[in-house]
């Protein structure tokens, strides 16, 4: 009787010794898929200033232990992280409705730790922080001191920007997150040259829609850099013709932007790009 | 050669009988109906998700198939051998020229047929729900003339998420996870006789397998150094317990992150190896057991 158990124990222990290296290989693949890879794409990203709000990501185990209930932790750690992240995101939505920004930030942090490769959580989390929380503080008349309102509003923009920056580093292939960073610089910080840099990076992604390349030049114009914008739109137009672009709206808007640049640069009609 | 072929035939015969016996059980029908209600209801639950409805739907559908499959795998596998012993039908089977190992392999094969059928049916229903959701989300929009860039982008994005061909990889991995759980349960049922004990212990092993990596990460944090007992438990768990964390890439597939077929096949190979080790070990134990 003992012999059968002995054989079974030997097989299991033998497999246990072999499987560790096999598990390590698979784990490396899984981690790559779950947490992204250190890609060359990150090297080319525009830098953002380091702030005191830049969070150091904690381990999932710690974040879950500290911030979510027991039942959700079991769901998350029991192999259903995606589902748990969805339910955590419902808390983010509730916190937004309640205007409880600190809870919103905490819950968004858990959602992105559960599924760091889901662009949706980074994009919308940053939007809640840099737009909703920040605008709330700009207009919060419960705070009588306008300087304090401004400081708090700016702080939330920085929190949103740092959050989005972490998302971009984990998902450097995503044009959406790069576009959102550009939007944040343009619409929340009025730093149009920075917006141009982020949009230019987004336009390099193969799945980026056409409007991204147009807006890249648009931000140059907003930054007052008409020379650069003019060259950019001419190149974009030539590229569209070379690739036989059929989208008439895209071609028309490039043409309009070139005309606008020529007007701003006082280029006489005889020297216009269209005359040439 | 002929002996191997005959052995395969005997394993197949036991597997077929186990499968037929299992699909006649009423409790199985109830569980399948429960799973289908969950999948169909997932469309209702997506109303809760104000933002990313497609991801919510896909995660809920996956959870419904997984949970139903897990219950069936646990209950089905845990009852395979104890029920035969209790009903004394095992004596009739083993009095024929059937080796105990063939009996275990056959029983497990029958359970695999059952799990394949159930996962297949539920996946087809889930696919139907995804088609319905696409119609709900895009039905009116695609009929509109002159769509702008953003509307076209929304249509493309939603269609890509709902018709993602990588979902097949998720379903295959989900099935592999269930087969490994079933193999653990079959292995334990050759050692223990109580169904409740087998189910509880399999569930515990499953949870340990899922949390192994998290525990390692937690204790490798310098601020929380692992005590000696924790290191010992972790080492033992890493030798005996399967790493169920490898199946967590299912969540990434559902979230739309591309996973290569090579990576899926690696995990399938790992699952197959684990199942073989467990079933061969179970056969040795069963062979030496006094019934």
Coordinates of C-alpha atoms in Angstrom, one line a residue:
Chain A
X1 CA 0.0 0.0 0.0
X2 CA 2.8 2.4 1.0
X3 CA 4.5 1.8 -2.4
X4 CA 1.8 3.6 -4.4
X5 CA 2.0 6.6 -2.1
X6 CA 5.7 6.6 -2.4
X7 CA 5.7 6.6 -6.2
X8 CA 3.1 9.3 -6.2
X9 CA 5.2 11.5 -3.8
X10 CA 8.3 10.9 -5.9
X11 CA 6.5 11.9 -9.1
X12 CA 5.0 15.1 -7.5
X13 CA 8.3 16.1 -5.9
X14 CA 10.2 15.4 -9.2
X15 CA 7.7 17.5 -11.1
X16 CA 7.9 20.1 -8.4
X17 CA 11.7 20.4 -9.0
X18 CA 11.3 20.6 -12.8
X19 CA 8.2 22.9 -12.9
X20 CA 9.9 25.8 -11.1
X21 CA 11.9 26.9 -14.1
X22 CA 8.8 26.3 -16.3
X23 CA 6.7 28.5 -14.0
X24 CA 9.4 31.2 -14.0
X25 CA 9.4 31.4 -17.8
X26 CA 5.6 31.6 -17.9
X27 CA 5.5 34.1 -15.0
X28 CA 8.0 36.3 -16.9
X29 CA 5.6 36.3 -19.9
X30 CA 2.5 36.9 -17.7
X31 CA 4.3 39.8 -15.9
X32 CA 5.2 41.3 -19.3
X33 CA 1.6 41.2 -20.4
X34 CA 0.2 42.4 -17.1
X35 CA 2.7 45.2 -16.3
X36 CA 4.0 46.2 -19.8
X37 CA 7.6 46.1 -20.9
X38 CA 10.4 48.5 -20.7
X39 CA 10.2 49.6 -24.3
X40 CA 12.2 52.0 -26.5
X41 CA 8.9 54.0 -26.8
X42 CA 9.4 55.2 -23.2
X43 CA 12.8 56.6 -24.0
X44 CA 11.3 59.0 -26.6
X45 CA 8.6 60.4 -24.3
X46 CA 8.6 64.1 -23.4
X47 CA 9.7 64.6 -19.8
X48 CA 7.3 65.9 -17.1
X49 CA 8.5 67.8 -14.1
X50 CA 8.8 65.7 -10.9
X51 CA 6.4 66.8 -8.2
X52 CA 5.8 66.0 -4.6
X53 CA 2.6 64.2 -5.7
X54 CA 4.4 61.6 -7.8
X55 CA 3.4 58.4 -6.1
X56 CA 5.6 55.4 -5.8
X57 CA 3.4 52.5 -6.7
X58 CA 2.9 50.0 -3.9
X59 CA 2.7 46.3 -4.3
X60 CA -0.8 44.9 -5.2
X61 CA -0.8 42.8 -2.0
X62 CA -0.4 45.9 0.2
X63 CA -2.8 48.1 -1.7
X64 CA -5.5 45.4 -1.6
X65 CA -4.9 44.6 2.0
X66 CA -5.1 48.3 3.0
X67 CA -7.9 49.5 0.8
X68 CA -10.4 46.9 -0.3
X69 CA -12.8 44.6 1.6
X70 CA -12.1 41.0 2.3
X71 CA -14.6 39.7 -0.2
X72 CA -13.3 41.8 -3.1
X73 CA -9.7 40.8 -2.1
X74 CA -10.6 37.2 -2.5
X75 CA -12.2 37.9 -5.9
X76 CA -9.1 39.9 -7.0
X77 CA -6.6 37.4 -5.7
X78 CA -8.6 34.4 -6.6
X79 CA -8.1 34.9 -10.3
X80 CA -10.7 37.5 -11.2
X81 CA -8.7 40.7 -11.2
X82 CA -10.5 42.2 -14.1
X83 CA -13.9 41.7 -12.5
X84 CA -12.6 43.2 -9.2
X85 CA -11.2 46.2 -11.1
X86 CA -14.7 46.8 -12.6
X87 CA -16.3 46.8 -9.2
X88 CA -13.6 49.1 -7.8
X89 CA -14.3 51.4 -10.7
X90 CA -17.9 51.6 -9.6
X91 CA -16.6 53.1 -6.3
X92 CA -14.6 55.6 -8.4
X93 CA -17.8 56.7 -10.1
X94 CA -19.6 56.9 -6.8
X95 CA -16.8 59.0 -5.3
X96 CA -17.0 61.3 -8.3
X97 CA -20.8 61.7 -7.7
X98 CA -20.1 62.4 -4.0
X99 CA -17.2 64.8 -4.9
X100 CA -15.0 62.8 -2.6
X101 CA -11.8 63.3 -4.4
X102 CA -9.5 61.6 -2.0
X103 CA -11.5 58.4 -2.1
X104 CA -11.7 58.7 -5.9
X105 CA -7.9 58.8 -6.1
X106 CA -7.5 55.9 -3.7
X107 CA -10.0 53.7 -5.6
X108 CA -8.5 54.7 -9.0
X109 CA -5.1 53.7 -7.7
X110 CA -6.5 50.2 -6.7
X111 CA -8.2 49.8 -10.1
X112 CA -4.9 50.6 -12.0
X113 CA -3.0 48.2 -9.7
X114 CA -5.4 45.5 -10.4
X115 CA -5.2 46.0 -14.2
X116 CA -2.3 48.3 -15.0
X117 CA -2.6 47.5 -18.8
X118 CA -6.2 48.7 -19.1
X119 CA -5.9 52.2 -20.7
X120 CA -9.4 53.0 -19.6
X121 CA -8.6 53.3 -15.9
X122 CA -5.6 55.5 -16.5
X123 CA -7.4 57.7 -18.9
X124 CA -10.5 58.2 -16.9
X125 CA -8.8 58.3 -13.5
X126 CA -6.6 61.2 -14.8
X127 CA -9.6 62.9 -16.2
X128 CA -11.4 62.8 -12.9
X129 CA -8.4 64.2 -11.1
X130 CA -7.0 66.8 -13.5
X131 CA -10.4 68.0 -14.8
X132 CA -13.2 67.2 -12.4
X133 CA -11.4 67.5 -9.0
X134 CA -9.4 70.5 -10.2
X135 CA -12.4 72.3 -11.6
X136 CA -14.3 71.6 -8.4
X137 CA -11.6 73.4 -6.4
X138 CA -11.5 76.3 -8.8
X139 CA -15.2 76.9 -8.2
X140 CA -15.4 75.8 -4.6
X141 CA -16.9 78.9 -2.9
X142 CA -16.7 77.1 0.5
X143 CA -13.1 78.1 0.4
X144 CA -13.0 81.8 0.7
X145 CA -9.3 82.3 0.0
X146 CA -8.9 82.4 -3.9
X147 CA -5.2 81.6 -3.7
X148 CA -5.9 78.5 -1.7
X149 CA -8.5 77.5 -4.3
X150 CA -5.9 78.0 -7.1
X151 CA -3.3 76.1 -5.3
X152 CA -5.6 73.2 -4.6
X153 CA -6.9 73.2 -8.2
X154 CA -3.3 73.2 -9.5
X155 CA -2.4 70.4 -7.1
X156 CA -5.1 68.2 -8.6
X157 CA -3.9 68.9 -12.1
X158 CA -0.5 67.7 -11.1
X159 CA -1.9 64.6 -9.4
X160 CA -3.8 63.8 -12.6
X161 CA -0.7 64.4 -14.7
X162 CA 1.5 62.2 -12.6
X163 CA -1.2 59.5 -12.6
X164 CA -1.4 59.7 -16.4
X165 CA 2.4 59.7 -16.8
X166 CA 2.6 56.4 -14.9
X167 CA -0.1 55.0 -17.1
X168 CA 1.8 56.0 -20.2
X169 CA 5.0 54.4 -19.0
X170 CA 3.1 51.2 -18.5
X171 CA 1.2 51.5 -21.8
X172 CA 3.7 53.4 -24.1
X173 CA 2.0 51.9 -27.2
X174 CA -1.3 53.6 -26.4
X175 CA -2.0 56.7 -28.5
X176 CA -5.0 57.5 -26.3
X177 CA -3.1 58.1 -23.2
X178 CA -0.5 60.3 -25.0
X179 CA -3.4 62.3 -26.5
X180 CA -4.9 62.8 -23.1
X181 CA -1.6 64.0 -21.8
X182 CA -1.5 66.5 -24.6
X183 CA -5.1 67.6 -23.8
X184 CA -4.1 68.0 -20.2
X185 CA -1.2 70.3 -21.1
X186 CA -3.3 72.3 -23.6
X187 CA -6.6 72.5 -21.8
X188 CA -5.6 72.5 -18.1
X189 CA -2.2 74.1 -18.1
X190 CA -2.3 76.1 -21.3
X191 CA 1.2 74.8 -22.2
X192 CA 0.7 74.4 -25.9
X193 CA 4.2 73.5 -26.9
X194 CA 4.2 70.6 -24.4
X195 CA 0.8 69.6 -25.8
X196 CA 2.4 69.5 -29.3
X197 CA 5.2 67.3 -28.0
X198 CA 2.7 64.7 -26.6
X199 CA 0.5 64.8 -29.6
X200 CA 3.5 64.4 -31.9
X201 CA 4.4 61.3 -29.9
X202 CA 0.8 60.0 -30.2
X203 CA 0.8 60.6 -33.9
X204 CA 3.8 58.2 -34.3
X205 CA 1.6 55.3 -33.0
X206 CA 0.4 53.2 -36.0
X207 CA -3.2 53.1 -34.8
X208 CA -3.5 56.9 -34.1
X209 CA -6.5 58.4 -36.0
X210 CA -5.9 61.2 -38.5
X211 CA -7.2 64.0 -36.3
X212 CA -4.2 63.4 -33.9
X213 CA -1.7 64.4 -36.6
X214 CA -3.8 67.5 -37.4
X215 CA -4.1 68.5 -33.8
X216 CA -0.3 68.2 -33.4
X217 CA 0.1 71.1 -35.8
X218 CA -2.8 72.9 -34.2
X219 CA -1.0 73.0 -30.9
X220 CA 2.0 74.5 -32.6
X221 CA -0.2 77.3 -33.9
X222 CA -1.7 77.8 -30.5
X223 CA 1.8 78.1 -29.1
X224 CA 2.4 80.9 -31.6
X225 CA 5.1 78.8 -33.4
X226 CA 3.6 79.5 -36.9
X227 CA 6.9 78.8 -38.7
X228 CA 7.1 75.3 -37.3
X229 CA 3.3 74.8 -37.8
X230 CA 3.5 75.9 -41.5
X231 CA 6.3 73.4 -42.2
X232 CA 4.5 70.7 -40.2
X233 CA 1.2 71.1 -42.1
X234 CA 3.0 71.2 -45.5
X235 CA 4.8 67.9 -44.7
X236 CA 1.5 66.5 -43.4
X237 CA -0.2 67.5 -46.7
X238 CA 2.5 66.0 -48.8
X239 CA 2.4 62.8 -46.8
X240 CA -1.4 62.6 -47.2
X241 CA -1.0 63.0 -51.0
X242 CA 1.8 60.5 -51.2
X243 CA -0.3 57.9 -49.3
X244 CA -3.4 58.7 -51.5
X245 CA -5.4 59.7 -48.5
X246 CA -9.1 59.6 -49.4
X247 CA -10.5 61.4 -46.3
X248 CA -11.6 64.7 -47.8
X249 CA -12.2 66.4 -44.5
X250 CA -8.7 65.6 -43.4
X251 CA -7.3 67.1 -46.7
X252 CA -9.5 70.1 -46.4
X253 CA -8.5 70.8 -42.8
X254 CA -4.8 70.6 -43.6
X255 CA -5.4 73.1 -46.4
X256 CA -7.2 75.4 -44.1
X257 CA -4.5 75.2 -41.5
X258 CA -1.8 76.0 -44.1
X259 CA -3.8 79.0 -45.3
X260 CA -4.1 80.2 -41.7
X261 CA -0.3 79.8 -41.1
X262 CA 0.4 81.8 -44.3
X263 CA -2.0 84.5 -43.1
X264 CA -0.3 84.7 -39.7
X265 CA 3.2 84.7 -41.4
X266 CA 2.2 87.4 -43.9
X267 CA 3.2 85.2 -46.9
X268 CA 2.1 87.0 -50.0
X269 CA -0.3 85.1 -52.3
X270 CA 2.3 84.6 -55.1
X271 CA 4.6 82.8 -52.6
X272 CA 1.8 80.7 -51.2
X273 CA 2.3 77.0 -51.0
X274 CA -0.8 76.5 -53.2
X275 CA 0.5 78.9 -55.9
X276 CA 3.8 77.1 -56.0
Chain B
X1 CA 0.8 -2.2 -29.6
X2 CA -2.4 -4.0 -29.6
X3 CA -2.4 -3.9 -25.7
X4 CA -2.1 -0.2 -25.8
X5 CA -4.9 0.2 -28.2
X6 CA -7.2 -2.1 -26.1
X7 CA -6.2 -0.1 -23.0
X8 CA -7.2 3.1 -24.8
X9 CA -10.5 1.6 -25.8
X10 CA -11.2 0.7 -22.2
X11 CA -10.3 4.2 -21.0
X12 CA -12.6 5.6 -23.7
X13 CA -15.5 3.3 -22.6
X14 CA -15.1 4.4 -19.0
X15 CA -14.9 8.0 -20.0
X16 CA -18.0 7.8 -22.2
X17 CA -20.0 6.2 -19.4
X18 CA -18.8 8.8 -16.9
X19 CA -19.8 11.5 -19.3
X20 CA -23.3 10.0 -19.9
X21 CA -23.8 9.4 -16.2
X22 CA -22.8 13.0 -15.4
X23 CA -25.1 14.7 -18.0
X24 CA -28.1 12.7 -16.6
X25 CA -27.6 14.3 -13.2
X26 CA -30.2 16.9 -12.4
X27 CA -27.8 19.0 -10.3
X28 CA -25.7 19.5 -13.4
X29 CA -28.7 20.9 -15.3
X30 CA -29.4 23.3 -12.5
X31 CA -25.8 24.5 -12.5
X32 CA -25.8 25.0 -16.2
X33 CA -29.0 26.9 -16.1
X34 CA -27.5 29.0 -13.3
X35 CA -24.5 29.7 -15.5
X36 CA -26.6 30.6 -18.4
X37 CA -28.7 33.0 -16.3
X38 CA -25.5 34.6 -15.1
X39 CA -24.2 35.1 -18.7
X40 CA -27.5 36.4 -19.9
X41 CA -27.9 38.6 -16.8
X42 CA -24.4 40.0 -17.3
X43 CA -26.0 42.2 -20.0
X44 CA -28.3 43.6 -17.3
X45 CA -25.4 44.1 -14.9
X46 CA -23.5 46.2 -17.5
X47 CA -26.1 48.9 -16.8
X48 CA -24.2 49.4 -13.6
X49 CA -21.1 50.2 -15.6
X50 CA -21.5 53.8 -16.7
X51 CA -18.2 53.9 -18.6
X52 CA -16.7 50.9 -20.1
X53 CA -19.7 48.6 -20.7
X54 CA -17.9 46.2 -23.0
X55 CA -15.1 45.4 -20.6
X56 CA -17.6 45.0 -17.8
X57 CA -19.7 42.6 -19.9
X58 CA -16.7 40.5 -21.0
X59 CA -15.4 40.2 -17.4
X60 CA -18.8 39.2 -16.0
X61 CA -19.3 36.6 -18.8
X62 CA -15.9 35.2 -18.1
X63 CA -16.6 35.1 -14.4
X64 CA -19.9 33.4 -14.9
X65 CA -18.4 30.6 -17.1
X66 CA -15.4 30.2 -14.7
X67 CA -17.5 30.0 -11.5
X68 CA -20.1 27.6 -13.0
X69 CA -17.3 25.5 -14.5
X70 CA -15.4 25.6 -11.2
X71 CA -18.4 24.3 -9.2
X72 CA -19.0 21.5 -11.8
X73 CA -15.3 20.6 -11.9
X74 CA -15.1 20.5 -8.1
X75 CA -18.4 18.6 -7.5
X76 CA -18.0 16.3 -10.4
X77 CA -14.4 15.3 -9.7
X78 CA -14.9 15.0 -6.0
X79 CA -17.7 12.5 -6.4
X80 CA -16.1 10.4 -9.2
X81 CA -14.5 7.8 -7.0
X82 CA -16.2 8.1 -3.6
X83 CA -19.6 7.7 -5.2
X84 CA -18.5 4.5 -7.1
X85 CA -17.2 3.1 -3.8
X86 CA -20.3 4.1 -1.9
X87 CA -22.6 2.5 -4.5
X88 CA -20.3 -0.5 -4.7
X89 CA -20.3 -0.3 -8.5
X90 CA -16.5 -0.1 -8.5
X91 CA -16.3 -3.8 -7.6
X92 CA -18.2 -4.7 -10.7
X93 CA -15.9 -2.5 -12.8
X94 CA -12.6 -3.6 -11.3
X95 CA -13.6 -7.3 -11.4
X96 CA -13.4 -7.0 -15.2
X97 CA -10.0 -6.9 -16.9
X98 CA -9.5 -3.2 -16.2
X99 CA -6.5 -1.8 -14.5
X100 CA -7.0 0.8 -11.7
X101 CA -5.0 3.3 -13.7
X102 CA -7.3 2.9 -16.7
X103 CA -10.2 3.4 -14.4
X104 CA -8.8 6.7 -13.1
X105 CA -7.8 7.9 -16.6
X106 CA -11.2 7.0 -17.9
X107 CA -13.1 8.7 -15.1
X108 CA -11.0 11.8 -15.6
X109 CA -11.5 11.7 -19.4
X110 CA -15.3 11.6 -18.9
X111 CA -15.1 14.7 -16.7
X112 CA -13.0 16.4 -19.3
X113 CA -15.7 15.7 -22.0
X114 CA -18.2 17.2 -19.6
X115 CA -16.3 20.3 -18.9
X116 CA -15.5 20.8 -22.6
X117 CA -19.2 20.5 -23.4
X118 CA -20.2 22.9 -20.7
X119 CA -17.6 25.5 -21.4
X120 CA -18.4 25.2 -25.1
X121 CA -22.2 25.7 -24.6
X122 CA -21.7 28.7 -22.2
X123 CA -19.1 30.3 -24.5
X124 CA -21.5 30.1 -27.4
X125 CA -24.3 31.7 -25.3
X126 CA -21.8 34.4 -24.2
X127 CA -20.9 35.0 -27.9
X128 CA -24.6 35.5 -28.6
X129 CA -24.7 38.1 -25.7
X130 CA -21.8 39.9 -27.2
X131 CA -23.5 40.1 -30.6
X132 CA -26.6 41.4 -28.9
X133 CA -24.6 44.0 -27.0
X134 CA -23.0 45.2 -30.3
X135 CA -26.5 45.6 -31.8
X136 CA -27.6 47.5 -28.7
X137 CA -24.6 49.8 -28.6
X138 CA -24.1 50.4 -32.3
X139 CA -27.4 49.5 -34.0
X140 CA -28.7 53.0 -34.4
X141 CA -25.3 54.7 -34.8
X142 CA -24.1 52.7 -37.8
X143 CA -27.4 53.5 -39.7
X144 CA -26.6 57.3 -39.5
X145 CA -25.2 58.9 -42.6
X146 CA -22.1 61.1 -42.5
X147 CA -20.5 59.9 -39.3
X148 CA -17.6 62.1 -37.9
X149 CA -14.1 60.9 -37.0
X150 CA -15.0 60.3 -33.3
X151 CA -18.2 58.3 -34.1
X152 CA -16.2 56.2 -36.6
X153 CA -13.5 55.7 -34.0
X154 CA -16.1 54.7 -31.4
X155 CA -17.7 52.1 -33.8
X156 CA -14.2 50.7 -34.6
X157 CA -13.2 50.5 -31.0
X158 CA -16.4 48.9 -29.8
X159 CA -16.5 46.4 -32.6
X160 CA -12.8 45.5 -32.1
X161 CA -13.5 44.9 -28.4
X162 CA -16.6 42.8 -28.9
X163 CA -15.3 40.8 -31.8
X164 CA -11.8 40.3 -30.4
X165 CA -10.5 37.0 -31.8
X166 CA -8.2 36.7 -28.8
X167 CA -11.3 35.8 -26.8
X168 CA -10.8 32.2 -28.0
X169 CA -7.5 32.1 -26.2
X170 CA -9.2 33.3 -23.0
X171 CA -11.8 30.5 -23.3
X172 CA -9.1 27.8 -24.0
X173 CA -7.1 29.0 -20.9
X174 CA -10.3 29.1 -18.8
X175 CA -10.9 25.5 -19.8
X176 CA -7.4 24.5 -19.0
X177 CA -7.7 26.0 -15.5
X178 CA -10.9 24.0 -14.9
X179 CA -9.2 20.8 -16.1
X180 CA -6.3 21.3 -13.7
X181 CA -8.7 22.0 -10.8
X182 CA -10.6 18.8 -11.8
X183 CA -7.3 16.8 -11.8
X184 CA -6.4 18.0 -8.3
X185 CA -9.9 17.0 -7.1
X186 CA -9.5 13.5 -8.8
X187 CA -6.1 13.1 -7.2
X188 CA -7.5 14.0 -3.7
X189 CA -10.5 11.7 -4.2
X190 CA -8.0 8.7 -4.4
X191 CA -6.6 9.7 -1.0
X192 CA -9.7 10.8 0.9
X193 CA -13.3 9.4 1.0
X194 CA -15.3 12.5 2.1
X195 CA -16.7 14.6 -0.8
X196 CA -16.9 17.7 1.4
X197 CA -13.3 17.3 2.5
X198 CA -12.1 16.8 -1.1
X199 CA -14.1 19.9 -2.3
X200 CA -12.8 22.1 0.5
X201 CA -9.2 21.0 0.1
X202 CA -9.3 21.5 -3.7
X203 CA -10.8 24.9 -3.2
X204 CA -8.0 25.7 -0.7
X205 CA -5.3 24.5 -3.0
X206 CA -6.9 26.6 -5.8
X207 CA -6.8 29.8 -3.6
X208 CA -3.2 29.1 -2.5
X209 CA -2.3 28.6 -6.1
X210 CA -3.9 32.0 -7.0
X211 CA -2.3 33.9 -4.1
X212 CA 1.1 32.3 -4.2
X213 CA 2.7 35.0 -6.3
X214 CA 0.9 37.8 -4.2
X215 CA 2.3 36.3 -1.0
X216 CA 5.8 36.1 -2.5
X217 CA 5.6 39.8 -3.5
X218 CA 4.3 40.8 -0.1
X219 CA 7.0 39.0 1.8
X220 CA 9.7 40.0 -0.5
X221 CA 8.9 43.6 0.4
X222 CA 11.8 44.8 2.6
X223 CA 9.4 46.5 5.0
X224 CA 7.7 43.2 5.7
X225 CA 10.4 40.5 5.8
X226 CA 9.1 37.0 5.7
X227 CA 9.2 35.0 9.0
X228 CA 10.7 31.5 8.8
X229 CA 7.4 29.7 8.9
X230 CA 6.2 31.8 5.9
X231 CA 9.3 31.0 3.9
X232 CA 8.8 27.3 4.6
X233 CA 5.1 27.4 3.6
X234 CA 5.9 29.3 0.5
X235 CA 8.6 26.9 -0.5
X236 CA 6.4 23.8 0.0
X237 CA 3.5 25.5 -1.8
X238 CA 5.8 26.3 -4.8
X239 CA 6.7 22.7 -5.1
X240 CA 3.3 21.1 -4.7
X241 CA 0.7 23.6 -5.7
X242 CA 0.1 24.7 -9.3
X243 CA 0.7 28.4 -10.0
X244 CA -2.9 29.5 -10.9
X245 CA -1.6 33.0 -11.3
X246 CA -0.5 32.0 -14.8
X247 CA -4.1 32.0 -15.9
X248 CA -4.5 35.6 -14.9
X249 CA -3.6 36.6 -18.4
X250 CA -7.2 35.8 -19.2
X251 CA -8.1 39.2 -17.6
X252 CA -5.5 40.9 -19.9
X253 CA -7.0 39.2 -23.0
X254 CA -10.4 40.4 -21.9
X255 CA -9.1 43.9 -21.4
X256 CA -7.9 43.9 -25.0
X257 CA -4.2 43.4 -24.5
X258 CA -2.8 41.1 -27.1
X259 CA -1.4 37.7 -26.0
X260 CA 0.6 35.6 -28.4
X261 CA -0.5 32.1 -29.2
X262 CA 2.9 30.9 -28.2
X263 CA 2.3 32.2 -24.6
X264 CA -1.1 30.5 -24.6
X265 CA 0.4 27.2 -25.8
X266 CA 3.1 27.4 -23.1
X267 CA 0.4 27.7 -20.4
X268 CA -1.6 24.9 -22.0
X269 CA 1.6 22.7 -22.0
X270 CA 2.1 23.5 -18.3
X271 CA -1.5 22.6 -17.6
X272 CA -1.2 19.3 -19.5
X273 CA 2.0 18.4 -17.7
X274 CA 0.4 19.1 -14.3
X275 CA -2.7 17.1 -15.2
X276 CA -0.6 14.1 -16.3
X277 CA 1.5 14.2 -13.1
X278 CA -1.6 14.3 -11.0
X279 CA -3.5 11.6 -12.8
X280 CA -0.5 9.3 -13.0
X281 CA 0.1 9.8 -9.2
X282 CA -3.6 9.3 -8.5
X283 CA -3.4 6.0 -10.5
X284 CA -0.5 4.8 -8.4
X285 CA -2.3 5.6 -5.2
X286 CA -5.5 4.0 -6.3
X287 CA -3.7 1.0 -7.5
X288 CA -2.3 0.4 -4.0
X289 CA -5.4 1.3 -2.2
X290 CA -7.4 -1.5 -0.4
X291 CA -11.0 -1.1 -1.4

